[in-house]
GROMACS .gro file of C-alpha atoms in nm:
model
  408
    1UNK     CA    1   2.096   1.831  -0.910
    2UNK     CA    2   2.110   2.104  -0.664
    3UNK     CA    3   1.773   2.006  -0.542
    4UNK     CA    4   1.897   1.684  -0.490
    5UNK     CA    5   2.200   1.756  -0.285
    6UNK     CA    6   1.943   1.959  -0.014
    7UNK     CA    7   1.851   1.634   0.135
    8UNK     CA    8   2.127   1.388   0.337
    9UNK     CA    9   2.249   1.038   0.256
   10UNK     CA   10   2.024   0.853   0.438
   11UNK     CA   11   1.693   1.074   0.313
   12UNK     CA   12   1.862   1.021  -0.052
   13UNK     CA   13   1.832   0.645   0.007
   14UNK     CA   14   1.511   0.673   0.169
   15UNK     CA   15   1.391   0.853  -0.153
   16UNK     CA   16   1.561   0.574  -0.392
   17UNK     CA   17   1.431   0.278  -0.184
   18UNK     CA   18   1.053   0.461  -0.279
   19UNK     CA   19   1.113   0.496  -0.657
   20UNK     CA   20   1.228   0.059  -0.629
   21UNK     CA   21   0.897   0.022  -0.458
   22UNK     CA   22   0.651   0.208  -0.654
   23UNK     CA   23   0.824   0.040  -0.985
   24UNK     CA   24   0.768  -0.297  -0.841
   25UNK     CA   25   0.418  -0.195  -0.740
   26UNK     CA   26   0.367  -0.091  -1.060
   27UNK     CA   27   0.495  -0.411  -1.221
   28UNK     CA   28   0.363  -0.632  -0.937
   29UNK     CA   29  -0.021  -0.392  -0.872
   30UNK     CA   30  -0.258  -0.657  -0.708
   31UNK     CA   31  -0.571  -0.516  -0.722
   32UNK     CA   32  -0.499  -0.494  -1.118
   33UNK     CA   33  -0.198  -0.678  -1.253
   34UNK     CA   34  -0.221  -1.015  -0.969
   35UNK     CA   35  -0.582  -1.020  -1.007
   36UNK     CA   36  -0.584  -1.025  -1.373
   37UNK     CA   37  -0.352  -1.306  -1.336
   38UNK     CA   38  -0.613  -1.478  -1.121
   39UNK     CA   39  -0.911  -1.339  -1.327
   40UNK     CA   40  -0.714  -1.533  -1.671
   41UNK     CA   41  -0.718  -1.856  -1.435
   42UNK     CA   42  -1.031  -1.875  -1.367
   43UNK     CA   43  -0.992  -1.784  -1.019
   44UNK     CA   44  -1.353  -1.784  -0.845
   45UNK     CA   45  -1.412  -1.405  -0.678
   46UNK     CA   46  -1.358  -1.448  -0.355
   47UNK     CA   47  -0.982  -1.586  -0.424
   48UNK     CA   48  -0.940  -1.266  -0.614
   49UNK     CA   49  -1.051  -1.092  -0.314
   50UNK     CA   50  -0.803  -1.270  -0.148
   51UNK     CA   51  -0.525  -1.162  -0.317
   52UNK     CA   52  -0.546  -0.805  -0.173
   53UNK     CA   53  -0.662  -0.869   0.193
   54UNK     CA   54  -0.343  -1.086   0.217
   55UNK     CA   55  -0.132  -0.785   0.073
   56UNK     CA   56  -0.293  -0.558   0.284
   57UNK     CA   57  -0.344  -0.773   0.611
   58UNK     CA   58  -0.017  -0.969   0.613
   59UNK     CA   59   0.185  -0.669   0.619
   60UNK     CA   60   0.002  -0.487   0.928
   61UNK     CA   61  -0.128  -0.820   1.119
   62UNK     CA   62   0.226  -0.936   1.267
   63UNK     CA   63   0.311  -0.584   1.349
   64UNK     CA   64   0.196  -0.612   1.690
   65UNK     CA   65   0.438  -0.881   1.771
   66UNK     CA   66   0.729  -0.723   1.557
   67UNK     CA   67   0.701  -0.433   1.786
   68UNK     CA   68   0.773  -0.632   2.108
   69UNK     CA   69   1.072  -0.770   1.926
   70UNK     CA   70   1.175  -0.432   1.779
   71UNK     CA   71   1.115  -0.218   2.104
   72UNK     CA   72   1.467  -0.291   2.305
   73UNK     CA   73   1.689  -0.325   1.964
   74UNK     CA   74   1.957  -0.012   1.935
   75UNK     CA   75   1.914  -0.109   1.556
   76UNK     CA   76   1.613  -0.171   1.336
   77UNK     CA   77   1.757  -0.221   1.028
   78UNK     CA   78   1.895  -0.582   1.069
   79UNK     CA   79   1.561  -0.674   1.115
   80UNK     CA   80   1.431  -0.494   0.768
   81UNK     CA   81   1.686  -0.659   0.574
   82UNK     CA   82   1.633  -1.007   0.704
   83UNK     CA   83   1.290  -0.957   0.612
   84UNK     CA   84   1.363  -0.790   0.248
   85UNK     CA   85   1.566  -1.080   0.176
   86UNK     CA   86   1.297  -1.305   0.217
   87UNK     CA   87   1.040  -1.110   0.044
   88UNK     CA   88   1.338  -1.128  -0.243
   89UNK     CA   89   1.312  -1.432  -0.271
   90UNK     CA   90   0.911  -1.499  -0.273
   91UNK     CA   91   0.863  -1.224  -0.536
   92UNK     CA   92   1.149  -1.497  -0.742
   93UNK     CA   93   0.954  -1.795  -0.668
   94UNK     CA   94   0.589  -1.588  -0.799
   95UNK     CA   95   0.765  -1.516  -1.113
   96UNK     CA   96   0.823  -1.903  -1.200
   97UNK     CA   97   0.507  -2.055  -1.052
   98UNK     CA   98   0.359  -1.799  -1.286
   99UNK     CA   99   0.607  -1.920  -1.557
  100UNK     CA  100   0.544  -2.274  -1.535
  101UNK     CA  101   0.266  -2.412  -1.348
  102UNK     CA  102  -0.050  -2.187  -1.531
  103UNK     CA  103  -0.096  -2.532  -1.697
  104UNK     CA  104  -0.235  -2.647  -1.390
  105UNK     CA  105  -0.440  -2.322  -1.238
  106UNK     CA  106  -0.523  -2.497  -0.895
  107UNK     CA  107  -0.151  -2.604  -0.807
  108UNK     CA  108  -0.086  -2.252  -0.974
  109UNK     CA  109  -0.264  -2.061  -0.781
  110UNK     CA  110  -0.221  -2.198  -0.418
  111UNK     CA  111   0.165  -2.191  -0.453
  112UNK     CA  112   0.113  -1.839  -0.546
  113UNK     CA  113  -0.137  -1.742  -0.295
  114UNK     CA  114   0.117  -1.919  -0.037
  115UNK     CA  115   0.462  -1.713  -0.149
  116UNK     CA  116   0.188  -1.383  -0.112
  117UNK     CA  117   0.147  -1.465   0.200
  118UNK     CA  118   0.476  -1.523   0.318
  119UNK     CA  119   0.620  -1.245   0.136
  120UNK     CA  120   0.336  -1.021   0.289
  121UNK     CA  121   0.428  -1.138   0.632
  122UNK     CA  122   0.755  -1.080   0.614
  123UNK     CA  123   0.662  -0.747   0.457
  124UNK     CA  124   0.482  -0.653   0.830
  125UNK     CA  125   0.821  -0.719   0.996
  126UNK     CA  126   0.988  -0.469   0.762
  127UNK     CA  127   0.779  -0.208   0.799
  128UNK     CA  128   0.768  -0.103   1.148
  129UNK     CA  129   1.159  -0.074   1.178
  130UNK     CA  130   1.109   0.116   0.855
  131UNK     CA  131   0.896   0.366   0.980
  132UNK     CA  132   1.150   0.333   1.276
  133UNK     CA  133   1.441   0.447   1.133
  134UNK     CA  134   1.273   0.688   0.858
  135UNK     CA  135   1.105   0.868   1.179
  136UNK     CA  136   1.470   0.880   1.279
  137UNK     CA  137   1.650   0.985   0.979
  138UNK     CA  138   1.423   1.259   0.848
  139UNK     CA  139   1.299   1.523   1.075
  140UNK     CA  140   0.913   1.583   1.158
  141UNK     CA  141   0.892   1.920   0.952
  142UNK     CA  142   1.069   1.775   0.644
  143UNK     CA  143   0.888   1.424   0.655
  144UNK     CA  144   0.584   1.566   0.443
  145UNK     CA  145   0.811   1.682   0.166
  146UNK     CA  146   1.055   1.372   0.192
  147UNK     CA  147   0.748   1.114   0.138
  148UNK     CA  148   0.599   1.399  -0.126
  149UNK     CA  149   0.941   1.362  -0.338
  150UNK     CA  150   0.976   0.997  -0.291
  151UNK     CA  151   0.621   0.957  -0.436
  152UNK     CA  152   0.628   1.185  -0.690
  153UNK     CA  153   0.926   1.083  -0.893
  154UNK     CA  154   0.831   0.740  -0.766
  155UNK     CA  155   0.493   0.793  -0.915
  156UNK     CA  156   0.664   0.917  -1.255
  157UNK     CA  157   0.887   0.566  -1.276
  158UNK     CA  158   0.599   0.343  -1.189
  159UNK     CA  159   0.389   0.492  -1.513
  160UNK     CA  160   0.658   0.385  -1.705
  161UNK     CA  161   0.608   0.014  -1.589
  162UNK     CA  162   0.252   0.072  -1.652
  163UNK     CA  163   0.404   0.126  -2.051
  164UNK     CA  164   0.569  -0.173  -2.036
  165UNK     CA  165   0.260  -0.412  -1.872
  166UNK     CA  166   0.046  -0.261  -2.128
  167UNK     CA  167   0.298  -0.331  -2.392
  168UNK     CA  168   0.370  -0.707  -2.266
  169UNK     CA  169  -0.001  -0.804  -2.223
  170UNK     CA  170  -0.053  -0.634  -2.563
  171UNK     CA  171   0.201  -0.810  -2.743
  172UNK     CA  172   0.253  -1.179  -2.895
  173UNK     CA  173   0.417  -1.304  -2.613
  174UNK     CA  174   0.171  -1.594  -2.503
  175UNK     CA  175   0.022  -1.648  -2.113
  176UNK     CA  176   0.140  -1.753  -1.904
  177UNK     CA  177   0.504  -1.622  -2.022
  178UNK     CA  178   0.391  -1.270  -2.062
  179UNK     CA  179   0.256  -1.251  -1.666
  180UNK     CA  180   0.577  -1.404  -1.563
  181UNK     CA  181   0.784  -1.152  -1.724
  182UNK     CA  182   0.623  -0.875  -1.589
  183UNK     CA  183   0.642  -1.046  -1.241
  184UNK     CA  184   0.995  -1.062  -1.274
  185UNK     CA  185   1.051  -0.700  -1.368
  186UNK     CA  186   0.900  -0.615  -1.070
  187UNK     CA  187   1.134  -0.871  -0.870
  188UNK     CA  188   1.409  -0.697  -1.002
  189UNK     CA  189   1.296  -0.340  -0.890
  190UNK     CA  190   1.181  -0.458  -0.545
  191UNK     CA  191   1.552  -0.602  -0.490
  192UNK     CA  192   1.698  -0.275  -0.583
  193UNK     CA  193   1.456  -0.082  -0.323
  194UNK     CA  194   1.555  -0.311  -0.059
  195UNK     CA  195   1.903  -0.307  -0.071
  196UNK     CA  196   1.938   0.077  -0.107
  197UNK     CA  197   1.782   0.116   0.226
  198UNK     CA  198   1.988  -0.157   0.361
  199UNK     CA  199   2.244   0.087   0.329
  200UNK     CA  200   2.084   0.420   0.529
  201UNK     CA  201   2.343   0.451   0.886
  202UNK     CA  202   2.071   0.458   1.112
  203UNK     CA  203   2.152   0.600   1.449
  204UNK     CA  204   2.105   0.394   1.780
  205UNK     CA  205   1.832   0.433   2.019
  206UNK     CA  206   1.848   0.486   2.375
  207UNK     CA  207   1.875   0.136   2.588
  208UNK     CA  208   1.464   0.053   2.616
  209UNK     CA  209   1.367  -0.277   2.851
  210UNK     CA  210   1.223  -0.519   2.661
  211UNK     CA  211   0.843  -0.575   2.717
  212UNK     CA  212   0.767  -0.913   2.525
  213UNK     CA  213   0.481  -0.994   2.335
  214UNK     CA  214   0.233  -1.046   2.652
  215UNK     CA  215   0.325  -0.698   2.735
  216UNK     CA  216   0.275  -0.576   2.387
  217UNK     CA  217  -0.106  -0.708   2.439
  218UNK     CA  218  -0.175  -0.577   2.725
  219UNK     CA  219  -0.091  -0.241   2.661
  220UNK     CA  220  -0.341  -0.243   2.395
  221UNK     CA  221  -0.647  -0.072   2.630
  222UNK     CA  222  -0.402   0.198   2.793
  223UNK     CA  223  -0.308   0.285   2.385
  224UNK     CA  224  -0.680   0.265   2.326
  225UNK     CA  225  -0.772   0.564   2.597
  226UNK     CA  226  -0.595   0.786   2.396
  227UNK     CA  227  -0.869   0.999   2.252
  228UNK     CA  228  -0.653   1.119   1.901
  229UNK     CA  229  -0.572   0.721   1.870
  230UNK     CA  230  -0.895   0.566   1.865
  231UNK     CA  231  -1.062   0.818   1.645
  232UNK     CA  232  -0.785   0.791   1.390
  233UNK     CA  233  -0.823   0.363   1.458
  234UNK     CA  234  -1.206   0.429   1.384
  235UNK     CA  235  -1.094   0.634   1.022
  236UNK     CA  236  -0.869   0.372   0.947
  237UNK     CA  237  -1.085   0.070   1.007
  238UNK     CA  238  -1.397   0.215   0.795
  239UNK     CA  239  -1.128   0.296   0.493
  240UNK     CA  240  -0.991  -0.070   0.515
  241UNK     CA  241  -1.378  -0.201   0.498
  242UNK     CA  242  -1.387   0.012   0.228
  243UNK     CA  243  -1.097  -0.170   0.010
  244UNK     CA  244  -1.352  -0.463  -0.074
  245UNK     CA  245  -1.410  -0.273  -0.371
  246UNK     CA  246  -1.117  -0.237  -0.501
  247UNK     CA  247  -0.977  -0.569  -0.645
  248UNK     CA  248  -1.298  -0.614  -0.840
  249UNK     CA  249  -1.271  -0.270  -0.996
  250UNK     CA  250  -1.074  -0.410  -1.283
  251UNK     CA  251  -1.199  -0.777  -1.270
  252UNK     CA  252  -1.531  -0.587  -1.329
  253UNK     CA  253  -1.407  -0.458  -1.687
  254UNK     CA  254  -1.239  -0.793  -1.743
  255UNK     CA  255  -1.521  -1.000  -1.676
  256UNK     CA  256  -1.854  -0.808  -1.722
  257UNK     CA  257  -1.723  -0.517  -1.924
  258UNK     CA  258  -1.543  -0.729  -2.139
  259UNK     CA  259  -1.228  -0.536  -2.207
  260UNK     CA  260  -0.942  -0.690  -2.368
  261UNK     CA  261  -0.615  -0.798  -2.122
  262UNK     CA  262  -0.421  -0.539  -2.248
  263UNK     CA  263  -0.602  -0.271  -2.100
  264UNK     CA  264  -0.520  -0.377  -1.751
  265UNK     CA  265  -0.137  -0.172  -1.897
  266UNK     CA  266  -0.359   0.130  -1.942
  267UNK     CA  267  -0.496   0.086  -1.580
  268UNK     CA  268  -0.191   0.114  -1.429
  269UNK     CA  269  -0.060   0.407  -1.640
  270UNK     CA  270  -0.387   0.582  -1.518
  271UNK     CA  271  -0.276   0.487  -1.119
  272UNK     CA  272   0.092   0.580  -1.154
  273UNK     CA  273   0.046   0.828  -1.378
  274UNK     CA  274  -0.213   1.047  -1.125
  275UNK     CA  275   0.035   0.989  -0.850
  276UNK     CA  276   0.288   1.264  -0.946
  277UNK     CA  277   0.007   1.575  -0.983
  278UNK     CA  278  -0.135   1.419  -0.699
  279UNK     CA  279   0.160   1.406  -0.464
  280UNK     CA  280   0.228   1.797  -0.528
  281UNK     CA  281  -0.121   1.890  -0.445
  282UNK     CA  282  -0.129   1.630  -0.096
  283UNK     CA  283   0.222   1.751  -0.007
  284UNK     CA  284   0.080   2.104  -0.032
  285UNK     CA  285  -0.201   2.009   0.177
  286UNK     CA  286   0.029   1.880   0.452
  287UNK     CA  287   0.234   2.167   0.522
  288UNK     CA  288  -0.067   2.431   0.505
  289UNK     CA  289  -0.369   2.233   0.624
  290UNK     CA  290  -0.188   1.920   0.818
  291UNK     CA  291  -0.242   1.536   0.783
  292UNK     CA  292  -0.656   1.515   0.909
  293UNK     CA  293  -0.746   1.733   0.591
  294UNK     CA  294  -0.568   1.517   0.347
  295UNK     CA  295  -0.706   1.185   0.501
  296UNK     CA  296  -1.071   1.339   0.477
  297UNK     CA  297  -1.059   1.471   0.148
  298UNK     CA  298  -0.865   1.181   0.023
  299UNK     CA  299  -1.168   0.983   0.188
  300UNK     CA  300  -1.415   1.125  -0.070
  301UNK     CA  301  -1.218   1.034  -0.405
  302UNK     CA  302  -1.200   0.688  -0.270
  303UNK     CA  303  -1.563   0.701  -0.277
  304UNK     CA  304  -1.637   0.827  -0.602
  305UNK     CA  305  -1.406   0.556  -0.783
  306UNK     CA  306  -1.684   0.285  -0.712
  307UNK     CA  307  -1.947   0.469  -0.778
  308UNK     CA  308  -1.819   0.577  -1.074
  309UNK     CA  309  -1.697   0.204  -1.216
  310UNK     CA  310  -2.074   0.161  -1.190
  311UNK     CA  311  -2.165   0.452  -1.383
  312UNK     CA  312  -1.933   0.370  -1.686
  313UNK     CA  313  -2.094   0.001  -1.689
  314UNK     CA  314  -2.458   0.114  -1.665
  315UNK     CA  315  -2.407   0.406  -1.930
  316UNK     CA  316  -2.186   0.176  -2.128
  317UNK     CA  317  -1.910   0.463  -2.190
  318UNK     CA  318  -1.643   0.218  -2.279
  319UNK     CA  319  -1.234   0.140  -2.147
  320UNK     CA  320  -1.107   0.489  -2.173
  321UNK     CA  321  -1.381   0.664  -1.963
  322UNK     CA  322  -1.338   0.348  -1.740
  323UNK     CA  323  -1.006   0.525  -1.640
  324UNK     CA  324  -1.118   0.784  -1.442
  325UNK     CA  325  -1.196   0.520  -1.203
  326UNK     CA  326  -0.771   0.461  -1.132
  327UNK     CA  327  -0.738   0.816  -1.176
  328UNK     CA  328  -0.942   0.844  -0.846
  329UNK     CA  329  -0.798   0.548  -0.670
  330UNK     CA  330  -0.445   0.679  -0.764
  331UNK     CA  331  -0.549   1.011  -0.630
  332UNK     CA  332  -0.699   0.869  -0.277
  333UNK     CA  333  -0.414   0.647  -0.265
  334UNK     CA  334  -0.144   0.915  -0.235
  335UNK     CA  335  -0.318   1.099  -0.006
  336UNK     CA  336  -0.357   0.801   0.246
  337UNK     CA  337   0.019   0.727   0.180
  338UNK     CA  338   0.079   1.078   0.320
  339UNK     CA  339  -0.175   1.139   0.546
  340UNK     CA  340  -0.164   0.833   0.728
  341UNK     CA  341   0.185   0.798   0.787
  342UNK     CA  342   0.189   1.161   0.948
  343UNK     CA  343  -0.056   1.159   1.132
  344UNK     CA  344   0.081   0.843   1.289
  345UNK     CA  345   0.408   0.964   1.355
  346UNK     CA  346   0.288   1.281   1.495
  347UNK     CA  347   0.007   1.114   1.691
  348UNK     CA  348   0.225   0.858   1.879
  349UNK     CA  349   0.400   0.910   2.161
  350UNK     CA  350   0.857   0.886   2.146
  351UNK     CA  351   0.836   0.643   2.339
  352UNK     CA  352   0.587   0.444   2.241
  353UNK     CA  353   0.598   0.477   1.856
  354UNK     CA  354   0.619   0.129   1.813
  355UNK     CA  355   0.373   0.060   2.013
  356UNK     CA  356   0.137   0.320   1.862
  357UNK     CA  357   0.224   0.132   1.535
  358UNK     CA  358   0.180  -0.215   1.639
  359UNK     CA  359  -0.113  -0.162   1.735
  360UNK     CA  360  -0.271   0.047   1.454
  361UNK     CA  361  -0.142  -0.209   1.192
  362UNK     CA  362  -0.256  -0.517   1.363
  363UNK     CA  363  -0.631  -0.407   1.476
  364UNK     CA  364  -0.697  -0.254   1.063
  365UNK     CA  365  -0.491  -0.602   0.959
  366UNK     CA  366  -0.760  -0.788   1.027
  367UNK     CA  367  -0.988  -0.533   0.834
  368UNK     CA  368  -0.836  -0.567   0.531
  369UNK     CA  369  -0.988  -0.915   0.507
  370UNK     CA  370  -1.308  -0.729   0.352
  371UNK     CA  371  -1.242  -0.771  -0.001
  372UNK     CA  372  -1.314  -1.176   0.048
  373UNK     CA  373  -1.619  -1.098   0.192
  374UNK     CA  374  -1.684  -0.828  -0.109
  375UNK     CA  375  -1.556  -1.131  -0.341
  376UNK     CA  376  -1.875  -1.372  -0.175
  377UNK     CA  377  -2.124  -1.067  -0.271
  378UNK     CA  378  -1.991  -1.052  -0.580
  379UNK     CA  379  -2.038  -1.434  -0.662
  380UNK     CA  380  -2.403  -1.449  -0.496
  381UNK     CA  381  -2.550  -1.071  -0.590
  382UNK     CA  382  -2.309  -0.916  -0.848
  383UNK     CA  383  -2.013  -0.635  -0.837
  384UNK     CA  384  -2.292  -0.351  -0.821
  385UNK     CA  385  -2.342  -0.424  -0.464
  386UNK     CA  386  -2.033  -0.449  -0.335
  387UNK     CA  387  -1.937  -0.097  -0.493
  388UNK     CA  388  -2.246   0.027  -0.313
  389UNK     CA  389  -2.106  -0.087   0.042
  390UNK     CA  390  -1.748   0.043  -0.034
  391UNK     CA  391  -1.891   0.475  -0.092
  392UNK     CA  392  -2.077   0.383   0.198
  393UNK     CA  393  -1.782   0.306   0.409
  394UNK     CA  394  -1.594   0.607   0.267
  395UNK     CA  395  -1.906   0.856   0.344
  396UNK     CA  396  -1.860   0.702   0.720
  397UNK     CA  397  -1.445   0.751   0.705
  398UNK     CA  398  -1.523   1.145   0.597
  399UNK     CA  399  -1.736   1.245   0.864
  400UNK     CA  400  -1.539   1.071   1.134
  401UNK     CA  401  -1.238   1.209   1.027
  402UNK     CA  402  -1.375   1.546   1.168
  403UNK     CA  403  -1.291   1.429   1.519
  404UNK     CA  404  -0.923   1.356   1.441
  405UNK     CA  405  -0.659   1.579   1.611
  406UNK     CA  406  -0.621   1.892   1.369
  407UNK     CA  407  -0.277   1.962   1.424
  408UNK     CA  408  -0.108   1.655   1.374
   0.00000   0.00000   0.00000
């Protein structure tokens, strides 16, 4: 309790609105619980990899153009609930196409691809004006240990979800009922992580002249010559070519393993459940070693979860050794939470954080689209390949990220 009462209001809701989150991620994991969904209708590869890149890339495509909207506003908040109530709303209307249209997989899965899509766009015009108003609610020397705790305990809650898919998928309850269930759980804790942040008093910024989008684009080259920028651009575009992987990782024990549904409960247990250890150990590496160590050795268990999904299906060591392969992905994951994030914040400019942000989100956006490409390999050569391409990509992200900036 004590420790509790160290950090302010508005960090105390920052912290809550990340424990909401992480349980709806848990509930609501795409590159495990939405593409088993797919994977159980039949949906070809590429659509699963899909389901990711429009996670990913609809939340940092339209970032670019939220910026030039965000940029003269005193307040940035208006604009993250506006959006939160809208991604509300689409996680709602995922929850019942899932409950009754699986009868009819096509018309299933295009309204549900659709709502992802909107829901991850409007998810790119909440997140700038929350990194906004986090960058100006919790201080640069406590940010590493504020994102640490909201992870960690996060982390904690979201393995309990994983309990409960495993327990739903592995219980009588029949598809598609089960899948919509779980879908709505993680409505549910989304909701709450929105509104609590609704709540933070964020203070006003100083009067800024608003740019418009035009300007927005053309200030892309003059954000471009800075040196620290386009080498961290460089880490984050190989790491997002990289992801291609990672929806397939558990279609892969789905579909050539041929582990039962219920396991995909387990694989989520193994994600959140690394995330707490994990957090303490990246958090630690923050304040001692800074943001560029994380990201690089972060880089290298991304890596070895690939390679090591195609170890466990060529030595045929079965579901539990299969694992180790979220344990690593969990692990990576954290540390790119943290690392990224800092190093952004520290990287950019005051005055042109949003800028800095736009930017970053919108060029790696398009990235993110990888994973359909990965899901074409996989159709035409097999998933051995595309985990091949994906440590190849990491190796790249590790030795660039020795020309980041070392004290950011």
């Amino acid at each position: 309790m004590r420790a509790w009462r160290r950090w302010d209001r508005n960090e105390q809701l920052g912290i809550l609105n990340g424990w909401g989150v992480f349980v709806g991620d848990g509930f609501l994991n795409v590159t495990v619980v939405v593409a088993g969904f797919a994977s159980k209708l039949g949906a070809p590869n590429w659509v699963i990899g899909l389901l990711p890149a429009i996670a990913g890339g609809g939340w940092m495509l339209p970032q670019l153009l939220v910026a030039a909207r965000v940029r003269s506003l005193p307040h940035k908040l208006p604009v993250y609930r506006s959006a939160a109530t809208i991604r509300t709303l689409t996680y709602l209307s995922m929850a019942l196409i899932a409950a009754f249209l699986a009868d009819q997989p096509a018309l299933c899965l295009t309204l549900f691809v659709l709502a992802m899509l909107i829901n991850s766009l409007a998810s790119g015009v909440a997140g700038l004006p929350f990194l906004e108003v986090v960058s100006k609610t919790v201080s640069t020397e406590r940010r590493p240990r504020f994102f640490g705790t909201r992870n960690l305990y996060g982390g904690l809650l979201a393995f309990g979800a994983g309990l409960l898919v495993r327990w739903i998928l592995g219980s009588g309850l029949e598809f598609p009922l089960n899948y919509a269930l779980i879908f709505a759980l993680g409505t549910a804790a989304y909701t709450f992580g929105y509104w609590i942040f609704g709540r933070v008093q964020e203070p006003p910024d100083p009067p800024q002249e608003a740019h418009g989008y035009r300007a927005e684009f053309r200030a892309i080259p003059e954000t471009l010559r800075d040196p620290h920028f386009r080498a961290f651009l460089t880490v984050r575009l190989l790491l997002a070519g990289a992801s291609m992987s990672d929806p397939f990782l558990a279609v892969y024990a789905l579909r050539v393993l041929d582990f039962p549904p219920a396991i995909l409960g387990a694989f989520v247990m193994a994600l959140t459940g690394a995330a707490p250890l994990s957090n303490i150990v990246w958090q630690r590496v923050a304040e001692r070693k800074g943001s560029r160590r994380i990201i690089r050795y972060a880089s290298v268990f991304y890596g070895l979860a690939p390679l090591y999904a195609a170890l466990v299906g060529l030595l045929g060591l079965g579901k539990w050794a299969y694992l180790g392969v979220f344990l690593l992905t969990s692990v990576a994951a954290q540390g790119f939470n943290l690392g990224h994030t800092n190093h952004l914040l520290n990287i950019a400019p005051a005055g042109a954080r949003s800028r800095y942000i736009g930017t970053l989100n919108t060029l790696v956006g398009a990235a993110l689209f990888t994973p359909v490409l990965g899901g074409l390999i996989a159709d035409r050569f097999g998933y051995l390949p595309v985990f091949a391409i994906s440590l190849l990509l990491c190796a790249a992200a590790f030795w660039q990220c020795g020309k980041l900036r070392r004290d950011a």
